[in-house]
Structure formats: structure tokens, C-alpha cells
Amino acid sequence: MSLLKTIDTHPSSAPHESVPLPERLISGNPAFKTWAQDVARGEMIRTGVWEATPGETRSIKGETFEFCHILSGIVELTPEGGEPAVYMAGDSFVMKPGFVGVWKTIETVRKVYVIVT
């Protein structure tokens, strides 16, 4: 097993498709696609590519740490009690454990993610 993993940002495999939980949906009709690409440490660390169509959902990280790098599209994240931040292609950010806020996909977004639980 190689200890070097290249993330395929345009995977040809079929994604896992989902929608937000009803209690997290704020507006729109967003749909999600996930191309999980690697795991480590008993699945405590996961990485891959994720895509979402426009809509607004409540984001609750709990104990999860997530690094995101936007490949395409535009999102606006508004932490609870905070100011909105806009991210687009080329931008990277981290949502730390305990993050609660609103994730608004303005243009269909595709990101690389690394999640640590």
C-alpha cells in the first residue's frame, strides 16, 4: 500500500448521492455527491471530493474537524453569531470542532475535503 495518495478531483466512479436531513434544510433543494477516496486510522481520517447544488443548510460539525479546498463554485458560510464568509475556486478553509452555522451554496460547489473525527 502506498503512503502517497493523489486525490482525483474529477472522479469517473459513481458518487454516493444524498440530500440534507430535513431538520438541516433551510431553503432550496440541494443535492450532494460524495466521492470518498481514502481513509486512515480506522476511518478517523477521511478524504475525497464533495459536490453540492444551490441551497441553504445548517452545518453542525460536532467533534469533527474539516479542511476544505474549493475547486469550483461559490459558497457562503455564516458561523452562528458571526459574519458571513464567501469562498470560491482556489480558496481553502477549516471548520473546527464545535462549528455551527449556515452553509449556503450560491453556485454548484465542488471541494476536496479532509475530515478528522
Short mmCIF file of N, CA and C in Angstrom, two decimals:
data_model
loop_
_atom_site.label_atom_id
_atom_site.label_comp_id
_atom_site.label_asym_id
_atom_site.label_seq_id
_atom_site.Cartn_x
_atom_site.Cartn_y
_atom_site.Cartn_z
N MET A 1 0.85 -1.18 0.00
CA MET A 1 0.00 0.00 0.00
C MET A 1 0.89 1.24 0.00
N SER A 2 0.60 2.16 -0.91
CA SER A 2 1.37 3.39 -1.00
C SER A 2 0.94 4.36 0.10
N LEU A 3 1.90 5.10 0.61
CA LEU A 3 1.60 6.13 1.61
C LEU A 3 1.43 7.49 0.96
N LEU A 4 1.35 7.52 -0.37
CA LEU A 4 1.09 8.74 -1.13
C LEU A 4 -0.22 8.55 -1.88
N LYS A 5 -1.15 9.47 -1.71
CA LYS A 5 -2.47 9.35 -2.35
C LYS A 5 -2.76 10.62 -3.14
N THR A 6 -3.02 10.46 -4.42
CA THR A 6 -3.44 11.57 -5.27
C THR A 6 -4.96 11.63 -5.24
N ILE A 7 -5.50 12.81 -5.00
CA ILE A 7 -6.95 12.98 -4.99
C ILE A 7 -7.40 13.30 -6.41
N ASP A 8 -8.30 12.47 -6.93
CA ASP A 8 -8.86 12.68 -8.27
C ASP A 8 -10.00 13.68 -8.15
N THR A 9 -9.81 14.90 -8.65
CA THR A 9 -10.82 15.96 -8.49
C THR A 9 -11.97 15.84 -9.47
N HIS A 10 -11.85 14.94 -10.45
CA HIS A 10 -12.93 14.67 -11.41
C HIS A 10 -13.09 13.16 -11.55
N PRO A 11 -13.48 12.49 -10.46
CA PRO A 11 -13.55 11.03 -10.48
C PRO A 11 -14.59 10.53 -11.49
N SER A 12 -14.28 9.39 -12.09
CA SER A 12 -15.20 8.79 -13.06
C SER A 12 -16.12 7.75 -12.39
N SER A 13 -15.83 7.40 -11.16
CA SER A 13 -16.67 6.43 -10.45
C SER A 13 -17.99 7.08 -10.05
N ALA A 14 -18.97 6.25 -9.78
CA ALA A 14 -20.28 6.75 -9.35
C ALA A 14 -20.17 7.30 -7.93
N PRO A 15 -20.72 8.48 -7.68
CA PRO A 15 -20.67 9.05 -6.33
C PRO A 15 -21.77 8.48 -5.44
N HIS A 16 -21.60 8.68 -4.14
CA HIS A 16 -22.69 8.44 -3.20
C HIS A 16 -23.55 9.71 -3.27
N GLU A 17 -24.84 9.56 -3.54
CA GLU A 17 -25.73 10.71 -3.66
C GLU A 17 -26.62 10.81 -2.43
N SER A 18 -26.86 12.05 -1.98
CA SER A 18 -27.68 12.26 -0.79
C SER A 18 -28.31 13.65 -0.84
N VAL A 19 -29.16 13.90 0.14
CA VAL A 19 -29.79 15.21 0.33
C VAL A 19 -29.66 15.56 1.81
N PRO A 20 -29.83 16.83 2.16
CA PRO A 20 -29.71 17.18 3.57
C PRO A 20 -30.81 16.56 4.42
N LEU A 21 -30.50 16.33 5.68
CA LEU A 21 -31.53 15.90 6.62
C LEU A 21 -32.60 16.99 6.68
N PRO A 22 -33.88 16.61 6.76
CA PRO A 22 -34.96 17.61 6.78
C PRO A 22 -34.76 18.69 7.85
N GLU A 23 -34.26 18.29 9.01
CA GLU A 23 -34.08 19.27 10.08
C GLU A 23 -32.91 20.23 9.84
N ARG A 24 -32.09 19.95 8.83
CA ARG A 24 -30.97 20.84 8.50
C ARG A 24 -31.22 21.70 7.27
N LEU A 25 -32.26 21.38 6.51
CA LEU A 25 -32.58 22.15 5.31
C LEU A 25 -33.20 23.49 5.68
N ILE A 26 -32.62 24.57 5.15
CA ILE A 26 -33.14 25.92 5.39
C ILE A 26 -33.93 26.40 4.17
N SER A 27 -33.32 26.28 2.97
CA SER A 27 -34.02 26.69 1.75
C SER A 27 -33.42 26.00 0.54
N GLY A 28 -34.21 25.99 -0.54
CA GLY A 28 -33.76 25.37 -1.78
C GLY A 28 -33.98 23.87 -1.77
N ASN A 29 -33.33 23.22 -2.71
CA ASN A 29 -33.46 21.77 -2.86
C ASN A 29 -32.07 21.20 -3.19
N PRO A 30 -31.10 21.41 -2.30
CA PRO A 30 -29.74 20.97 -2.61
C PRO A 30 -29.61 19.45 -2.65
N ALA A 31 -28.71 19.01 -3.52
CA ALA A 31 -28.37 17.59 -3.62
C ALA A 31 -26.86 17.48 -3.48
N PHE A 32 -26.39 16.41 -2.86
CA PHE A 32 -24.98 16.22 -2.58
C PHE A 32 -24.45 14.99 -3.31
N LYS A 33 -23.20 15.07 -3.74
CA LYS A 33 -22.48 13.92 -4.30
C LYS A 33 -21.15 13.82 -3.57
N THR A 34 -20.80 12.62 -3.16
CA THR A 34 -19.54 12.39 -2.45
C THR A 34 -18.77 11.27 -3.12
N TRP A 35 -17.51 11.56 -3.42
CA TRP A 35 -16.59 10.56 -3.95
C TRP A 35 -15.53 10.33 -2.88
N ALA A 36 -15.80 9.42 -1.95
CA ALA A 36 -14.82 9.10 -0.90
C ALA A 36 -13.62 8.46 -1.57
N GLN A 37 -12.41 8.90 -1.19
CA GLN A 37 -11.22 8.41 -1.89
C GLN A 37 -10.18 7.75 -1.00
N ASP A 38 -10.18 8.06 0.28
CA ASP A 38 -9.19 7.41 1.14
C ASP A 38 -9.61 7.53 2.60
N VAL A 39 -9.17 6.58 3.40
CA VAL A 39 -9.40 6.59 4.85
C VAL A 39 -8.10 6.18 5.53
N ALA A 40 -7.98 6.59 6.78
CA ALA A 40 -6.81 6.22 7.58
C ALA A 40 -7.21 6.19 9.04
N ARG A 41 -6.35 5.55 9.84
CA ARG A 41 -6.56 5.44 11.29
C ARG A 41 -7.96 4.96 11.63
N GLY A 42 -8.31 3.81 11.06
CA GLY A 42 -9.61 3.21 11.38
C GLY A 42 -10.77 4.08 10.98
N GLU A 43 -10.66 4.77 9.87
CA GLU A 43 -11.69 5.66 9.33
C GLU A 43 -11.88 6.94 10.13
N MET A 44 -10.94 7.26 11.02
CA MET A 44 -11.00 8.54 11.75
C MET A 44 -10.63 9.70 10.83
N ILE A 45 -9.87 9.41 9.77
CA ILE A 45 -9.48 10.43 8.79
C ILE A 45 -10.03 9.98 7.45
N ARG A 46 -10.80 10.89 6.81
CA ARG A 46 -11.40 10.57 5.52
C ARG A 46 -11.14 11.72 4.56
N THR A 47 -10.95 11.39 3.29
CA THR A 47 -10.76 12.43 2.29
C THR A 47 -11.42 12.04 0.99
N GLY A 48 -11.73 13.04 0.19
CA GLY A 48 -12.37 12.80 -1.09
C GLY A 48 -12.84 14.10 -1.70
N VAL A 49 -13.83 13.98 -2.58
CA VAL A 49 -14.40 15.13 -3.28
C VAL A 49 -15.90 15.15 -2.99
N TRP A 50 -16.42 16.34 -2.78
CA TRP A 50 -17.84 16.53 -2.45
C TRP A 50 -18.39 17.63 -3.33
N GLU A 51 -19.64 17.48 -3.74
CA GLU A 51 -20.29 18.48 -4.58
C GLU A 51 -21.70 18.74 -4.06
N ALA A 52 -22.13 20.00 -4.15
CA ALA A 52 -23.48 20.36 -3.71
C ALA A 52 -24.09 21.35 -4.69
N THR A 53 -25.37 21.17 -4.97
CA THR A 53 -26.11 22.12 -5.80
C THR A 53 -26.64 23.24 -4.89
N PRO A 54 -27.09 24.36 -5.48
CA PRO A 54 -27.53 25.51 -4.67
C PRO A 54 -28.61 25.17 -3.66
N GLY A 55 -28.48 25.83 -2.51
CA GLY A 55 -29.41 25.68 -1.40
C GLY A 55 -28.74 26.11 -0.12
N GLU A 56 -29.49 26.07 0.95
CA GLU A 56 -29.01 26.55 2.24
C GLU A 56 -29.30 25.51 3.31
N THR A 57 -28.26 25.14 4.06
CA THR A 57 -28.41 24.13 5.10
C THR A 57 -27.71 24.58 6.37
N ARG A 58 -28.11 23.96 7.45
CA ARG A 58 -27.47 24.19 8.74
C ARG A 58 -26.30 23.22 8.85
N SER A 59 -25.12 23.76 9.15
CA SER A 59 -23.90 22.95 9.29
C SER A 59 -23.57 22.83 10.76
N ILE A 60 -23.44 21.59 11.23
CA ILE A 60 -23.11 21.32 12.63
C ILE A 60 -21.96 20.31 12.63
N LYS A 61 -20.78 20.74 13.03
CA LYS A 61 -19.59 19.88 12.96
C LYS A 61 -19.46 18.94 14.15
N GLY A 62 -20.01 19.28 15.29
CA GLY A 62 -19.84 18.41 16.45
C GLY A 62 -18.36 18.29 16.79
N GLU A 63 -17.84 17.07 16.88
CA GLU A 63 -16.42 16.85 17.21
C GLU A 63 -15.54 16.75 15.97
N THR A 64 -16.11 17.02 14.81
CA THR A 64 -15.40 16.85 13.54
C THR A 64 -14.61 18.09 13.16
N PHE A 65 -13.38 17.86 12.68
CA PHE A 65 -12.52 18.89 12.10
C PHE A 65 -12.56 18.66 10.59
N GLU A 66 -12.82 19.71 9.80
CA GLU A 66 -12.86 19.54 8.35
C GLU A 66 -12.09 20.64 7.63
N PHE A 67 -11.14 20.21 6.80
CA PHE A 67 -10.42 21.10 5.90
C PHE A 67 -11.09 21.01 4.54
N CYS A 68 -11.32 22.16 3.89
CA CYS A 68 -11.96 22.20 2.57
C CYS A 68 -11.14 23.05 1.62
N HIS A 69 -11.02 22.58 0.38
CA HIS A 69 -10.41 23.37 -0.68
C HIS A 69 -11.42 23.42 -1.83
N ILE A 70 -11.87 24.62 -2.17
CA ILE A 70 -12.90 24.78 -3.19
C ILE A 70 -12.28 24.66 -4.59
N LEU A 71 -12.82 23.73 -5.37
CA LEU A 71 -12.37 23.52 -6.74
C LEU A 71 -13.17 24.37 -7.73
N SER A 72 -14.48 24.49 -7.48
CA SER A 72 -15.35 25.29 -8.35
C SER A 72 -16.59 25.69 -7.57
N GLY A 73 -17.25 26.73 -8.04
CA GLY A 73 -18.48 27.19 -7.40
C GLY A 73 -18.23 28.24 -6.34
N ILE A 74 -19.31 28.63 -5.68
CA ILE A 74 -19.26 29.68 -4.64
C ILE A 74 -20.15 29.26 -3.48
N VAL A 75 -19.60 29.40 -2.26
CA VAL A 75 -20.37 29.15 -1.04
C VAL A 75 -20.22 30.33 -0.09
N GLU A 76 -21.20 30.48 0.76
CA GLU A 76 -21.14 31.48 1.83
C GLU A 76 -21.38 30.74 3.13
N LEU A 77 -20.45 30.86 4.06
CA LEU A 77 -20.58 30.24 5.39
C LEU A 77 -20.78 31.34 6.41
N THR A 78 -21.79 31.16 7.24
CA THR A 78 -22.06 32.13 8.29
C THR A 78 -22.06 31.41 9.63
N PRO A 79 -21.00 31.60 10.42
CA PRO A 79 -20.98 30.98 11.75
C PRO A 79 -22.09 31.57 12.61
N GLU A 80 -22.67 30.74 13.47
CA GLU A 80 -23.71 31.21 14.39
C GLU A 80 -23.16 32.41 15.17
N GLY A 81 -23.87 33.53 15.09
CA GLY A 81 -23.46 34.74 15.79
C GLY A 81 -22.30 35.48 15.13
N GLY A 82 -21.92 35.05 13.91
CA GLY A 82 -20.78 35.67 13.23
C GLY A 82 -21.14 36.27 11.89
N GLU A 83 -20.13 36.75 11.20
CA GLU A 83 -20.29 37.37 9.90
C GLU A 83 -20.10 36.33 8.78
N PRO A 84 -20.80 36.51 7.65
CA PRO A 84 -20.64 35.58 6.55
C PRO A 84 -19.26 35.68 5.90
N ALA A 85 -18.78 34.55 5.40
CA ALA A 85 -17.53 34.49 4.65
C ALA A 85 -17.83 33.79 3.33
N VAL A 86 -17.34 34.34 2.23
CA VAL A 86 -17.58 33.77 0.90
C VAL A 86 -16.30 33.07 0.44
N TYR A 87 -16.46 31.86 -0.09
CA TYR A 87 -15.34 31.07 -0.61
C TYR A 87 -15.66 30.64 -2.03
N MET A 88 -14.63 30.69 -2.88
CA MET A 88 -14.78 30.29 -4.28
C MET A 88 -13.54 29.53 -4.74
N ALA A 89 -13.54 29.11 -5.99
CA ALA A 89 -12.45 28.29 -6.53
C ALA A 89 -11.09 28.84 -6.11
N GLY A 90 -10.27 27.93 -5.56
CA GLY A 90 -8.92 28.29 -5.13
C GLY A 90 -8.83 28.60 -3.64
N ASP A 91 -9.96 28.83 -2.98
CA ASP A 91 -9.96 29.16 -1.55
C ASP A 91 -9.96 27.88 -0.71
N SER A 92 -9.35 27.99 0.46
CA SER A 92 -9.33 26.88 1.43
C SER A 92 -9.76 27.41 2.79
N PHE A 93 -10.37 26.55 3.60
CA PHE A 93 -10.78 26.94 4.94
C PHE A 93 -10.93 25.70 5.80
N VAL A 94 -11.04 25.93 7.11
CA VAL A 94 -11.22 24.87 8.08
C VAL A 94 -12.45 25.18 8.91
N MET A 95 -13.28 24.15 9.11
CA MET A 95 -14.37 24.23 10.08
C MET A 95 -13.92 23.38 11.26
N LYS A 96 -13.72 24.02 12.39
CA LYS A 96 -13.20 23.34 13.58
C LYS A 96 -14.31 22.65 14.35
N PRO A 97 -13.93 21.70 15.21
CA PRO A 97 -14.94 21.06 16.06
C PRO A 97 -15.76 22.11 16.81
N GLY A 98 -17.06 21.89 16.85
CA GLY A 98 -17.95 22.83 17.51
C GLY A 98 -18.57 23.85 16.57
N PHE A 99 -18.09 23.92 15.31
CA PHE A 99 -18.66 24.89 14.37
C PHE A 99 -20.14 24.62 14.17
N VAL A 100 -20.93 25.68 14.25
CA VAL A 100 -22.35 25.65 13.93
C VAL A 100 -22.64 26.89 13.11
N GLY A 101 -23.34 26.72 12.01
CA GLY A 101 -23.65 27.87 11.17
C GLY A 101 -24.48 27.47 9.97
N VAL A 102 -24.49 28.37 8.99
CA VAL A 102 -25.27 28.16 7.77
C VAL A 102 -24.31 28.02 6.60
N TRP A 103 -24.52 26.95 5.82
CA TRP A 103 -23.77 26.71 4.58
C TRP A 103 -24.72 27.03 3.44
N LYS A 104 -24.40 28.06 2.68
CA LYS A 104 -25.24 28.47 1.55
C LYS A 104 -24.44 28.25 0.27
N THR A 105 -24.89 27.32 -0.56
CA THR A 105 -24.26 27.09 -1.86
C THR A 105 -24.92 28.05 -2.84
N ILE A 106 -24.13 29.00 -3.33
CA ILE A 106 -24.63 30.02 -4.26
C ILE A 106 -24.56 29.50 -5.69
N GLU A 107 -23.42 28.91 -6.06
CA GLU A 107 -23.24 28.22 -7.35
C GLU A 107 -22.77 26.81 -7.02
N THR A 108 -23.23 25.82 -7.77
CA THR A 108 -22.83 24.43 -7.51
C THR A 108 -21.34 24.40 -7.16
N VAL A 109 -21.07 23.80 -6.01
CA VAL A 109 -19.70 23.80 -5.47
C VAL A 109 -19.12 22.39 -5.50
N ARG A 110 -17.83 22.33 -5.77
CA ARG A 110 -17.09 21.07 -5.67
C ARG A 110 -15.86 21.37 -4.83
N LYS A 111 -15.61 20.50 -3.85
CA LYS A 111 -14.48 20.72 -2.96
C LYS A 111 -13.74 19.41 -2.69
N VAL A 112 -12.47 19.55 -2.33
CA VAL A 112 -11.71 18.46 -1.75
C VAL A 112 -11.87 18.62 -0.24
N TYR A 113 -12.10 17.52 0.45
CA TYR A 113 -12.26 17.58 1.90
C TYR A 113 -11.30 16.61 2.59
N VAL A 114 -10.93 17.00 3.80
CA VAL A 114 -10.22 16.10 4.72
C VAL A 114 -10.94 16.24 6.04
N ILE A 115 -11.51 15.14 6.53
CA ILE A 115 -12.28 15.13 7.77
C ILE A 115 -11.54 14.30 8.80
N VAL A 116 -11.42 14.85 10.00
CA VAL A 116 -10.81 14.14 11.12
C VAL A 116 -11.85 14.08 12.23
N THR A 117 -12.18 12.85 12.68
CA THR A 117 -13.17 12.71 13.75
C THR A 117 -12.51 12.16 15.00
#
